[in-house]
Structures are given as structure tokens and as C-alpha cells.
CSV table of C-alpha atoms in Angstrom, one decimal:
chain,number,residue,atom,x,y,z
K,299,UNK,CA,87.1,-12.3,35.0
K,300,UNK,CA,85.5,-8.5,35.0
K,301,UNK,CA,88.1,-8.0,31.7
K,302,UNK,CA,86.0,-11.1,30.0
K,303,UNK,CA,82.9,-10.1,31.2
K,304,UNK,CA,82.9,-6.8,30.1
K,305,UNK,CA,84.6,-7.8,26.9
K,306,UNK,CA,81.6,-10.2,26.2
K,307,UNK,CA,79.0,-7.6,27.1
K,308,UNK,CA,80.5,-5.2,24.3
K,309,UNK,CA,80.2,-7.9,21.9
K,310,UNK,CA,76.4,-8.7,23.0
K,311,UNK,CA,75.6,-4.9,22.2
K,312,UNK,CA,77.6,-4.8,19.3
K,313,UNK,CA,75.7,-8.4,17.8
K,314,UNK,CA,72.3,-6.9,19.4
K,315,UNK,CA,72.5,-3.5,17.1
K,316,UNK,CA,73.7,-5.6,13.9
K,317,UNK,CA,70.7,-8.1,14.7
K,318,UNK,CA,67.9,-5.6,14.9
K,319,UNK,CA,69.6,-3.2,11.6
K,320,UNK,CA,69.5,-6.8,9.6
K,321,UNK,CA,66.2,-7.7,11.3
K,322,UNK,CA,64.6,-5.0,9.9
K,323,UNK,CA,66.1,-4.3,6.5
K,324,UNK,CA,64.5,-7.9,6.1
K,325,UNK,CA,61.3,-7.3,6.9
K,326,UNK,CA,61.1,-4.3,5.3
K,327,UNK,CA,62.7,-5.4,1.7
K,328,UNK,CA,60.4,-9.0,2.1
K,329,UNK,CA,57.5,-9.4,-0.5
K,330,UNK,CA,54.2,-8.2,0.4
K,331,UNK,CA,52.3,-5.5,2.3
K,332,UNK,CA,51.5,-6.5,5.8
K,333,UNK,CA,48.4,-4.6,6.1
K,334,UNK,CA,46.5,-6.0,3.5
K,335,UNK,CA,48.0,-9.6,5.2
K,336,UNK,CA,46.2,-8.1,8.8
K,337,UNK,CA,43.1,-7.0,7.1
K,338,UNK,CA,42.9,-10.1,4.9
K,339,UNK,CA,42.9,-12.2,8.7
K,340,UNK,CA,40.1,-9.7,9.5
K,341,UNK,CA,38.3,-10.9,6.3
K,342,UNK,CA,36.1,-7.6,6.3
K,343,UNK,CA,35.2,-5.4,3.5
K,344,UNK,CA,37.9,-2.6,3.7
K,345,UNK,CA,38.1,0.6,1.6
K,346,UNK,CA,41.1,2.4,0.9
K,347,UNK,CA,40.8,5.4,3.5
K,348,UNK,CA,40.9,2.2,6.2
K,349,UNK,CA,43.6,0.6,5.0
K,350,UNK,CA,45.8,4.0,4.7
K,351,UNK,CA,44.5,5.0,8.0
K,352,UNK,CA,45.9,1.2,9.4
K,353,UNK,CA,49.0,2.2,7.6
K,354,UNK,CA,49.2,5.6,9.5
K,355,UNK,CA,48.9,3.8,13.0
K,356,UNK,CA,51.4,1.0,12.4
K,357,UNK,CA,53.9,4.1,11.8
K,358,UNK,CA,54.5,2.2,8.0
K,359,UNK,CA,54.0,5.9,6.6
K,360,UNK,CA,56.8,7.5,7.7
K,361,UNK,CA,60.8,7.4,6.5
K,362,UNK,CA,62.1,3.8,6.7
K,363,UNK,CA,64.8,5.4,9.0
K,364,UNK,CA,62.7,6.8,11.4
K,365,UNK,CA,60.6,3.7,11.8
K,366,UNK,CA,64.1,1.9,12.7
K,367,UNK,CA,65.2,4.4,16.0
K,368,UNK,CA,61.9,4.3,16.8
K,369,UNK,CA,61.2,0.6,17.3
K,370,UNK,CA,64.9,1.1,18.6
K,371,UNK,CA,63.4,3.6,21.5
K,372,UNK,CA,61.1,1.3,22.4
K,373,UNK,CA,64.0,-1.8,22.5
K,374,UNK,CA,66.1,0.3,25.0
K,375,UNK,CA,63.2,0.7,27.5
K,376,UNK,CA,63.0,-3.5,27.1
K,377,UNK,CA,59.4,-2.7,24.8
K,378,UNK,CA,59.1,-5.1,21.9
K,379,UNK,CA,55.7,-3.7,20.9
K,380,UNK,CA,52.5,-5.2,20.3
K,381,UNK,CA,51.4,-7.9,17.5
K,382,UNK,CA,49.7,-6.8,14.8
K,383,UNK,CA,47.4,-9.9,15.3
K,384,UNK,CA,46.7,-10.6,18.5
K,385,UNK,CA,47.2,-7.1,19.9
K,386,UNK,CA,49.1,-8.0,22.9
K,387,UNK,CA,52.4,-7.3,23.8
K,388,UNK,CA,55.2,-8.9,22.0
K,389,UNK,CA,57.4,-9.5,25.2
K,390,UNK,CA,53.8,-10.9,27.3
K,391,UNK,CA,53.6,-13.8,24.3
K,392,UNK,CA,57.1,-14.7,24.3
K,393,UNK,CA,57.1,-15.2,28.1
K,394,UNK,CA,53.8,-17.2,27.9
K,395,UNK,CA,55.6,-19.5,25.0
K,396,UNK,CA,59.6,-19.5,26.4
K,397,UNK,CA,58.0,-22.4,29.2
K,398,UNK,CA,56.8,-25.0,26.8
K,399,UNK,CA,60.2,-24.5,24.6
K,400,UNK,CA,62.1,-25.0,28.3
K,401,UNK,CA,60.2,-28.1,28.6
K,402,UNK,CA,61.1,-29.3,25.4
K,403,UNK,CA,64.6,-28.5,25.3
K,404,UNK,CA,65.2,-30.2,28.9
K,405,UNK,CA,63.1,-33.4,27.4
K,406,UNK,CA,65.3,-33.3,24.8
K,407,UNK,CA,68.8,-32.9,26.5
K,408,UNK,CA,67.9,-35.7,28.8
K,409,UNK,CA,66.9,-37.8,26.0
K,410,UNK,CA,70.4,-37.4,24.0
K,411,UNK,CA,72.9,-37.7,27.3
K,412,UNK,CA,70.8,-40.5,28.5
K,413,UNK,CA,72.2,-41.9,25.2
K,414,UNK,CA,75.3,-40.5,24.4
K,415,UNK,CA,77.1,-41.0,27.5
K,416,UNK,CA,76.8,-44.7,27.3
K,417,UNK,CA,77.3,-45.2,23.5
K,418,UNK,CA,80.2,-42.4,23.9
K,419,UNK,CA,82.0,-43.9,26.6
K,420,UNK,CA,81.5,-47.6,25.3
K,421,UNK,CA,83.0,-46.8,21.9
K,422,UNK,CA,86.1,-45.4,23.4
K,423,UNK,CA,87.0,-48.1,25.9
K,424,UNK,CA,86.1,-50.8,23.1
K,425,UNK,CA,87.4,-48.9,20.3
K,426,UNK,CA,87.9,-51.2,17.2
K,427,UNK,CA,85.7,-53.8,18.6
K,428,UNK,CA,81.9,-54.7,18.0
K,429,UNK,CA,80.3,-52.9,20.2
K,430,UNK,CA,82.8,-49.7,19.2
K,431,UNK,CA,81.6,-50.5,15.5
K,432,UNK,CA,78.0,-50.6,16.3
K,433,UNK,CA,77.9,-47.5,18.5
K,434,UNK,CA,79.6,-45.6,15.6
K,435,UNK,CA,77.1,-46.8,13.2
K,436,UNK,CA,73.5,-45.9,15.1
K,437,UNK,CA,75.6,-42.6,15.8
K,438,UNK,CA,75.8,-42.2,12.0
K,439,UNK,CA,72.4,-43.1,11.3
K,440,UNK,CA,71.1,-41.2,13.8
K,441,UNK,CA,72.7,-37.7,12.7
K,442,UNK,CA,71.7,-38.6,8.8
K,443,UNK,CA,67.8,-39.0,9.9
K,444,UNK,CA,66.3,-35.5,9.3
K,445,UNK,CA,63.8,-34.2,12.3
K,446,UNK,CA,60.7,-33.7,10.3
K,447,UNK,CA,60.9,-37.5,9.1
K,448,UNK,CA,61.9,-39.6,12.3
K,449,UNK,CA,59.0,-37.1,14.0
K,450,UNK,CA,56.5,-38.2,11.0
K,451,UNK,CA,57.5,-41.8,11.7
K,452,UNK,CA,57.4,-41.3,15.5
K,453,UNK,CA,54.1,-40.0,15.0
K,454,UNK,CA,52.8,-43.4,12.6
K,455,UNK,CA,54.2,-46.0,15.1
K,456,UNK,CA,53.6,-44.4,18.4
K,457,UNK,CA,50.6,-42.8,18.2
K,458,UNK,CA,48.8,-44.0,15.1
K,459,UNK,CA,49.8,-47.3,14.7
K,460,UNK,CA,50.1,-48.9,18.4
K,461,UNK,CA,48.0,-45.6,20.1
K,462,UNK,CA,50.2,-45.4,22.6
K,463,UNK,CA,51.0,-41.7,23.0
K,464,UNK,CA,49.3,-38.6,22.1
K,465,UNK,CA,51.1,-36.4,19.0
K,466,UNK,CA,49.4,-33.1,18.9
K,467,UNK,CA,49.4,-30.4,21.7
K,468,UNK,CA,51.2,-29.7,25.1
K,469,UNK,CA,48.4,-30.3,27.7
K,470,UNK,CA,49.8,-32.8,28.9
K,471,UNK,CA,53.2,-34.7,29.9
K,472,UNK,CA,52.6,-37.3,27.7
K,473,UNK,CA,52.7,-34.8,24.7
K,474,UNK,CA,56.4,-34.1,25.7
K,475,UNK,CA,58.0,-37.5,24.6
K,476,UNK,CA,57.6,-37.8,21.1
K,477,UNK,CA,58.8,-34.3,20.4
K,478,UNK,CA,61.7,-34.6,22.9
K,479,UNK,CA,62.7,-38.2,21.5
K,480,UNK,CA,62.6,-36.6,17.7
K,481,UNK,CA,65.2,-33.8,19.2
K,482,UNK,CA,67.3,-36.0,21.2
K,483,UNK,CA,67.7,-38.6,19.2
K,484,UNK,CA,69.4,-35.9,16.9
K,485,UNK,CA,71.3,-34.6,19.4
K,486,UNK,CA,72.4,-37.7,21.2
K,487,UNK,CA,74.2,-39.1,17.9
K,488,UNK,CA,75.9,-35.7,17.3
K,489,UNK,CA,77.3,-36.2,20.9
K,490,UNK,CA,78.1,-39.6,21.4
K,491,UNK,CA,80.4,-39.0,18.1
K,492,UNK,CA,82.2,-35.9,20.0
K,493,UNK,CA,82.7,-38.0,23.5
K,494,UNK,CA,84.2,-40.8,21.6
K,495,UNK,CA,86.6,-38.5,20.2
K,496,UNK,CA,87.3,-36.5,23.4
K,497,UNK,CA,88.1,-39.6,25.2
K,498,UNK,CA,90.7,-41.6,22.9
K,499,UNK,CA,92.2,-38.2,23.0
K,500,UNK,CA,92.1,-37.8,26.5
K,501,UNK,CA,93.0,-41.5,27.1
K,502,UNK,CA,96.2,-41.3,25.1
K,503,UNK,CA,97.7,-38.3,27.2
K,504,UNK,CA,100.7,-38.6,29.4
K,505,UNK,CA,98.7,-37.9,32.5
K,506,UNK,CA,96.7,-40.3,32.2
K,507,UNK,CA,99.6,-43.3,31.5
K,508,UNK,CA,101.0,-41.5,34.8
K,509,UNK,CA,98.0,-42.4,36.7
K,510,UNK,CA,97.7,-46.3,35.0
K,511,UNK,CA,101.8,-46.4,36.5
K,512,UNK,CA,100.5,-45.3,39.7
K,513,UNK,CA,98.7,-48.4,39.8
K,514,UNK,CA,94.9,-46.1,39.9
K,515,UNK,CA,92.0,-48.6,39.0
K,516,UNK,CA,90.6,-48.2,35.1
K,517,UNK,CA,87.5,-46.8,36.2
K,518,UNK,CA,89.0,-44.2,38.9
K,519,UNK,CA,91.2,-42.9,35.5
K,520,UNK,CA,88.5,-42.8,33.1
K,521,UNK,CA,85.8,-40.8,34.8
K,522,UNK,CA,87.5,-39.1,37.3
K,523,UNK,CA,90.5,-38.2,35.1
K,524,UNK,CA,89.4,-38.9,31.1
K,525,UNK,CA,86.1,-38.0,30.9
K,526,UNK,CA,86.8,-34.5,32.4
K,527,UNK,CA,88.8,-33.4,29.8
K,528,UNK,CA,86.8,-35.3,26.9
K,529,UNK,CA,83.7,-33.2,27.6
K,530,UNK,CA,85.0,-30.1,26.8
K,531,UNK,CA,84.0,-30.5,23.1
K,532,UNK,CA,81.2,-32.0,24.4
K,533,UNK,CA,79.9,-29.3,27.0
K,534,UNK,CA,80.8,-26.8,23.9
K,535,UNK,CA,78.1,-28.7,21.6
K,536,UNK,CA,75.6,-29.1,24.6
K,537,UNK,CA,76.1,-24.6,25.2
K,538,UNK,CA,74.8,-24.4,21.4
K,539,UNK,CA,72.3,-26.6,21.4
K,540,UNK,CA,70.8,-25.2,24.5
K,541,UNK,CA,70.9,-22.1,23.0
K,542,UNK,CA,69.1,-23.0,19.6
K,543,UNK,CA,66.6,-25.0,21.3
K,544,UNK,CA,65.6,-22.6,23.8
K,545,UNK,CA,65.0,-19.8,20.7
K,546,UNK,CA,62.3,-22.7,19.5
K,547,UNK,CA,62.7,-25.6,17.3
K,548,UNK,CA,60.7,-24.8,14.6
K,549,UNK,CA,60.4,-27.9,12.6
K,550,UNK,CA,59.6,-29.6,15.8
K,551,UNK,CA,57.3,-27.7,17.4
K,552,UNK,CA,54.9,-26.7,14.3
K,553,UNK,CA,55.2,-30.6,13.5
K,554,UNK,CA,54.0,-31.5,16.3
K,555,UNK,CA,52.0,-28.5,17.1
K,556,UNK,CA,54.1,-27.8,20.4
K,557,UNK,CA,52.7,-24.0,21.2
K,558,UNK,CA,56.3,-22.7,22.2
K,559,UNK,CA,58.4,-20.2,20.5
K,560,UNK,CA,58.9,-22.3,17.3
K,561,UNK,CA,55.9,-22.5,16.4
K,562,UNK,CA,55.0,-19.1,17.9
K,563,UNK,CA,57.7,-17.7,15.2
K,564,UNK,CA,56.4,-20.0,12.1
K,565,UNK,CA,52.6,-18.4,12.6
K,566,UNK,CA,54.4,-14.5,12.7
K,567,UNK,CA,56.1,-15.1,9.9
K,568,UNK,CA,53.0,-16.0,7.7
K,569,UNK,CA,51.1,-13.3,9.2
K,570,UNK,CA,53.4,-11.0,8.8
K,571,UNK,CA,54.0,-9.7,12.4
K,572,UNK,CA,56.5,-7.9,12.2
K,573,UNK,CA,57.0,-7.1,15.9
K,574,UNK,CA,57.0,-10.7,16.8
K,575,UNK,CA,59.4,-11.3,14.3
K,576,UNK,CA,62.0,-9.0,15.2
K,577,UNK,CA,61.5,-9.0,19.3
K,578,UNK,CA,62.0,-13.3,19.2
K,579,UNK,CA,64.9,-12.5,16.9
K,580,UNK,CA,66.5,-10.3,19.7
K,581,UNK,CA,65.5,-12.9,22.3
K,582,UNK,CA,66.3,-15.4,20.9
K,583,UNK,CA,69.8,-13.7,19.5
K,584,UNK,CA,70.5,-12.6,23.5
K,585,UNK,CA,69.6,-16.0,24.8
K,586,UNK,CA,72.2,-18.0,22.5
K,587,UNK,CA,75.2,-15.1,23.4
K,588,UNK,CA,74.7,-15.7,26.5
K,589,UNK,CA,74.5,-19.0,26.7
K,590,UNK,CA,77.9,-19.4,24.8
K,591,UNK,CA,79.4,-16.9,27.4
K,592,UNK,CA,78.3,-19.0,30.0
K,593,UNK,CA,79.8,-22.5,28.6
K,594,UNK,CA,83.2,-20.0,28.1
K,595,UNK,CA,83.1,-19.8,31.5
K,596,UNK,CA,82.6,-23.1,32.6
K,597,UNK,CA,85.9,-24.5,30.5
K,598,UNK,CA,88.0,-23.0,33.2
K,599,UNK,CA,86.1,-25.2,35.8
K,600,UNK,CA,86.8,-28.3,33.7
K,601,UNK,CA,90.7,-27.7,32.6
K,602,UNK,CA,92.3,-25.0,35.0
K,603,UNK,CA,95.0,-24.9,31.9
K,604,UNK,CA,92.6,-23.3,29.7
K,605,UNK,CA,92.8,-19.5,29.5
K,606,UNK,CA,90.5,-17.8,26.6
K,607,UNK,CA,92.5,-14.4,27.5
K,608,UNK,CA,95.1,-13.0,28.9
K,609,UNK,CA,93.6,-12.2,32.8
K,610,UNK,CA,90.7,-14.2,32.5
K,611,UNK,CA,90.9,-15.5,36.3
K,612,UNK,CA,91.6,-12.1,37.4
């Protein structure tokens, strides 16, 4: 296990350092000047001396290269700067935004198992019969339905149309649902598809005709037995989707104006601040690693046949 660990913690440096080299190669070779983008938010008169003088404080005078190891200076003593906009540190916002995304990503994983796990399990044990064929189809249509459209239509029926929940803001519990139903539903097809496959897989094994000639009941075999190794895939799917959703949907959360990271990141990026963008792209970057790492780990808990390495229980 310390092998594993401390293999997976040289990769997290090595994907940190190309991360933050891309990060800012991008945002220094992307169109436009982000000082006359901070002074046009001011919307003051500015003459030239000003704006070189803002040029001179934000560093942007200096060699690209030294700009780079010294953002990097400040990224090893766990400083992500300041916005350009708001004039408050980088890591202070992200922390007062990663709740609201939590909220939303746990609304949304409860929305798609609540879902999946019956359609999934359903399909399997019917397979090739109606309710197999009709689980298979809703799972279809409901990975082909983009985000931004079954939010939109979310948004007409629910809350325009019948009133009957609120779609702007996150004051309140009630704003959770309709974003967390526009993710899940997503999710919940995407899943439902994997567990059906995990379990005619798992359900055709030797082990588990073993366990039907030892006379065990057909529910005993299926979730104690079946399901266990069918969520592999599934557990593998749920790690990455954690992940991403914790780093802020963004079509989500600016749709329906959810103040998390998503839409946190989709106001930097037209403002050009730069130090939001590249700290939530090292958060968010470190989050997902981890994450994975994590759901590595937990495959050994769910098939004690699995090794990822050589001396992984060790």
C-alpha cells in the first residue's frame, strides 16, 4: 500500500507541474490584454501612465518566465494570489464557493443511484423482456438529452409553467432540485447502462452458478454475490463524476445561476482573472487525482482478486 501511495503522489506532482506550465502558457498566449478588461470593469477614465503603472503591479512587465516561478513560489507556500476583480484571495473565494458545488454534486449523485440502481438491476434480472427493453430505452434517451436543454425545459415546466419550484439562486433548499435533477438525470442513464452490463457479466460467472447449486435463494446471490462485482465499473464511473462535479459544473451552475465553482470559473474567465483561473485549475486538477486514487483503492475492498500492482496490499 505505501509503494501505491507514494507512486500515486509522484504522479499528482508530476500532473500538478504540467497543469500549472499549460495553465499559464494559455493564459498568457489567449487574446486580449487583461488590464484594459480590469479597467474597462472599473469604467473610469484611465490614461496611459495608469494603465502601465497597473501593468507594473500585476508583475505583467517582467519576463514571461519569471512571472511563471513566481506564481509558482507562491503555489508551494499553498498561495493562489488575489483576483484581479474582487481583490480577495483566490483560495478564500474558492472555499466560500466549493460548499454550494458539494451540495450540488451530493443532490446530484442521489438523484442518479436513486435511479440507476433500480433501472440497472431490473434490466439485468429481466433481460430481453419489457421492462429490460424499456429501462434500456429511457437509459438511452436520457444520456442523448444535453444538460443545458433538459435544465431549460426543467426550468419552463417546473418553475414557469406550473410555479412550483424556484430556478435562480441557492438561498434556499428548494433551489437545489432542479439543478441536481438536470445532473442526475445525466448521470443516472450513464449508470444504469454500466450496472446492467456489470451484472449479466457477473451473473454468468462460475461462482455464482456454484452458489444457485448450493441451493442460495436468488436474491441472497444477486446482491450479496452479483452486484458486488458489477459495481466495479460502476463505482469507477461514480469516482469520475465526483470528481468533475466537485471542480463545478459549469453549464449547470451559470444556467441556473448556482454561485459555486462553475459558475465562479465562467465569470473569471470573461474577466480575465487570471489567478482564479489558474488556482481552480490546480484545485480542481488535485481534487479529481485524488479522487481517482481513492476509488483505486476501494476496488480491492470490492474484489480481493484485484491487484493494480505488484505489492499493492503490502
Amino acid at each position: 500500500m505505501s509503494k501505491f501511495l507514494l507512486s500515486r503522489f509522484l504522479q499528482l506532482g508530476i500532473v500538478l507541474f504540467l497543469l500549472s506550465l499549460c495553465t499559464f502558457i494559455l493564459m498568457q498566449i489567449a487574446p486580449g490584454d487583461p488590464v484594459k478588461k480590469i479597467l474597462k470593469i472599473d469604467e473610469v477614465a484611465i490614461t496611459h501612465e495608469e494603465e502601465e503603472a497597473l501593468r507594473r503591479e500585476l508583475g505583467f512587465d517582467r519576463p514571461i518566465i519569471m512571472q511563471y516561478f513566481d506564481w509558482i513560489k507562491q503555489i508551494v507556500k499553498l498561495d493562489f494570489g488575489e483576483s484581479y476583480i474582487t481583490k480577495q484571495p483566490v483560495w478564500d473565494e474558492m472555499v466560500s464557493k466549493l460548499p454550494y458545488t458539494i451540495f450540488l454534486t451530493i443532490g446530484a449523485l442521489a438523484v442518479a443511484i436513486v435511479i440507476a440502481v433500480p433501472l440497472g438491476v431490473l434490466s439485468a434480472v429481466y433481460h430481453h423482456r419489457l421492462i429490460d427493453h424499456i429501462s434500456r430505452m429511457l437509459a438511452l434517451i436520457g444520456a442523448s438529452v444535453p444538460d443545458f436543454w433538459l435544465g431549460l425545459l426543467l426550468i419552463f415546466l417546473l418553475s414557469y409553467h406550473f410555479n412550483l419550484l424556484p430556478s435562480l439562486g441557492g438561498n434556499h433548499l428548494l433551489h437545489l432540485i432542479l439543478p441536481s435533477v438536470t445532473l442526475g438525470l445525466a448521470m443516472a442513464a450513464v449508470y444504469a447502462r454500466l450496472l446492467r452490463a456489470g451484472l449479466l457479466e457477473s451473473l454468468s460467472q462460475e461462482y455464482i452458478r456454484a452458489a444457485n447449486a448450493r441451493g442460495l435463494s436468488q436474491r441472497s446471490i444477486l446482491f450479496r454475490h452479483a452486484l458486488k462485482g458489477a459495481m466495479i465499473p460502476v463505482i469507477t464511473m461514480f469516482g469520475m463524476s465526483f470528481g468533475s462535479l466537485l471542480g463545478g459544473s459549469v453549464v449547470v451552475e451559470t444556467l441556473f445561476s448556482w454561485p459555486g465553482l462553475g459558475k465562479m470559473i465562467v465569470d473569471a474567465i470573461l474577466k480575465r482573472d487570471y489567478p482564479v483561473i489558474q488556482g481552480y485549475i490546480l484545485f480542481t486538477g488535485t481534487f479529481v487525482f485524488v479522487v481517482n486514487m481513492l476509488v483505486d483503492i476501494t476496488y480491492r475492498f470490492l474484489d480481493p482478486r484485484l491487484r493494480l500492482e505488484k505489492g499493492y496490499g503490502k
